[in-house]
C-alpha positions as CSV (number, residue, x, y, z in Angstrom):
1,X,53.0,41.6,3.3
2,X,50.1,40.9,1.0
3,X,50.5,38.7,-2.0
4,X,48.2,37.5,-4.7
5,X,46.8,34.1,-4.2
6,X,44.4,32.3,-6.5
7,X,41.9,30.8,-4.2
8,X,38.6,29.3,-5.2
9,X,35.8,28.7,-2.7
10,X,33.4,26.0,-3.8
11,X,30.1,25.2,-2.2
12,X,30.1,21.4,-2.5
13,X,26.3,20.9,-2.7
14,X,25.0,22.2,-6.0
15,X,28.3,23.6,-7.3
16,X,30.5,20.5,-7.8
17,X,27.9,17.8,-7.2
18,X,24.2,17.3,-7.0
19,X,22.8,14.4,-4.9
20,X,25.6,11.9,-5.3
21,X,26.8,12.8,-8.8
22,X,29.7,15.1,-9.7
23,X,28.9,17.6,-12.3
24,X,30.6,17.1,-15.6
25,X,33.9,18.9,-15.8
26,X,34.4,19.2,-12.0
27,X,37.6,17.1,-11.9
28,X,39.0,18.9,-15.0
29,X,38.3,22.3,-13.3
30,X,40.1,21.2,-10.1
31,X,43.1,20.1,-12.2
32,X,43.0,23.5,-14.0
33,X,43.1,25.4,-10.7
34,X,46.1,23.4,-9.6
35,X,47.8,24.0,-13.0
36,X,47.6,27.7,-12.6
37,X,49.0,27.6,-9.1
38,X,45.7,28.1,-7.5
39,X,44.1,26.5,-4.4
40,X,40.6,25.5,-3.6
41,X,38.6,25.1,-0.5
42,X,35.3,23.1,-0.3
43,X,32.6,24.5,1.9
44,X,29.3,23.0,2.9
45,X,26.6,24.1,5.2
46,X,25.2,22.4,8.3
47,X,22.4,20.7,6.4
48,X,20.8,17.4,6.1
49,X,19.3,16.3,2.8
50,X,16.8,13.6,2.6
51,X,14.8,11.7,0.1
52,X,11.9,9.7,1.5
53,X,10.0,7.4,-0.8
54,X,6.4,6.3,-0.9
55,X,6.4,2.6,-1.8
56,X,3.4,0.4,-2.8
57,X,3.7,-3.3,-3.8
58,X,7.5,-3.0,-3.9
59,X,7.4,-0.1,-6.3
60,X,8.4,3.5,-5.6
61,X,5.5,5.6,-6.8
62,X,6.3,8.9,-5.1
63,X,9.0,10.7,-3.1
64,X,9.8,13.9,-1.3
65,X,13.2,15.5,-1.4
66,X,13.9,18.0,1.3
67,X,16.7,19.8,3.1
68,X,16.9,20.7,6.7
69,X,19.3,23.5,7.5
70,X,19.4,24.5,11.2
71,X,15.8,25.3,12.0
72,X,14.5,25.6,8.5
73,X,13.2,23.1,6.0
74,X,13.2,23.5,2.2
75,X,11.2,21.1,0.0
76,X,13.2,20.5,-3.1
77,X,10.8,18.2,-4.9
78,X,7.6,16.2,-4.4
79,X,6.8,13.7,-7.0
80,X,4.1,11.1,-7.7
81,X,4.1,8.8,-10.7
82,X,1.5,10.1,-13.2
83,X,-0.7,7.0,-13.0
84,X,-0.9,7.3,-9.2
85,X,-1.8,11.0,-9.0
86,X,-5.2,12.2,-7.6
87,X,-5.2,9.2,-5.2
88,X,-4.1,11.1,-2.0
89,X,-0.4,10.1,-2.2
90,X,0.7,13.8,-2.4
91,X,-1.4,14.5,0.7
92,X,0.3,11.5,2.5
93,X,3.7,12.8,1.5
94,X,2.9,16.3,2.8
95,X,1.5,15.0,6.1
96,X,4.6,12.9,6.6
97,X,6.9,15.8,5.8
98,X,5.1,18.2,8.2
99,X,5.4,15.5,10.9
100,X,9.2,15.3,10.2
101,X,9.4,19.1,10.5
102,X,7.7,19.1,13.9
103,X,10.0,16.3,15.1
104,X,13.1,18.2,13.9
105,X,11.7,21.4,15.6
106,X,11.7,23.3,12.3
107,X,10.5,26.9,12.4
108,X,9.3,27.1,8.8
109,X,9.1,25.2,5.6
110,X,9.6,26.8,2.2
111,X,9.3,25.6,-1.4
112,X,9.0,26.9,-4.9
113,X,6.3,25.9,-7.3
114,X,5.6,26.7,-11.0
115,X,3.0,29.4,-11.3
116,X,1.0,27.1,-13.6
117,X,0.9,24.2,-11.2
118,X,-2.5,24.8,-9.7
119,X,-2.9,21.3,-8.3
120,X,0.3,21.5,-6.3
121,X,-0.4,25.1,-5.2
122,X,-3.8,24.0,-3.9
123,X,-2.2,21.0,-2.0
124,X,0.3,23.3,-0.3
125,X,-2.4,25.8,0.6
126,X,-4.5,22.9,2.1
127,X,-1.5,22.4,4.5
128,X,-1.3,26.1,5.5
129,X,1.4,27.3,3.0
130,X,1.1,30.9,2.0
131,X,2.3,32.4,-1.3
132,X,4.9,34.9,-0.2
133,X,6.9,36.0,-3.3
134,X,7.0,35.7,-7.1
135,X,10.3,34.5,-8.5
136,X,10.5,35.8,-12.1
137,X,11.8,33.2,-14.6
138,X,12.7,30.8,-11.7
139,X,12.2,27.8,-14.0
140,X,13.8,29.5,-17.0
141,X,10.7,29.5,-19.1
142,X,8.2,30.1,-16.3
143,X,7.8,32.1,-13.1
144,X,7.9,30.4,-9.7
145,X,6.0,31.1,-6.5
146,X,7.8,31.0,-3.2
147,X,5.5,29.4,-0.6
148,X,6.1,29.2,3.2
149,X,4.5,27.5,6.2
150,X,5.2,28.5,9.7
151,X,5.6,25.3,11.8
152,X,6.7,26.5,15.3
């Protein structure tokens, strides 16, 4: 016999929390689900998120955030403090990341970049990334470009 069940499937990463922070309203939402007789299940993927920092003189001046899911890597963010840009730190972070990808036997690496960010696009191309798709309004106010690098 079939019956109606109020069941909510929630992807933990990016839906109820981001990094180590719960989104505002998450606990209220879960209480609401319980109050209407609903149930919830948390799902996650087989992934490994990392943030690796570039430190100089005890100061974090850059970092790379990336996600490894099975045999794929996605770069979420590469950042260098403004006063340290154009000093090769982005290149060092990319070299480091590609070494990590090889160690983890990643097949390919993907990332999105603002269409207007020529400096970053050129850096990624220098490391063998190809522009493979346009993502309309990916950043809300601006299109993004999906870039990919084959590793293995």
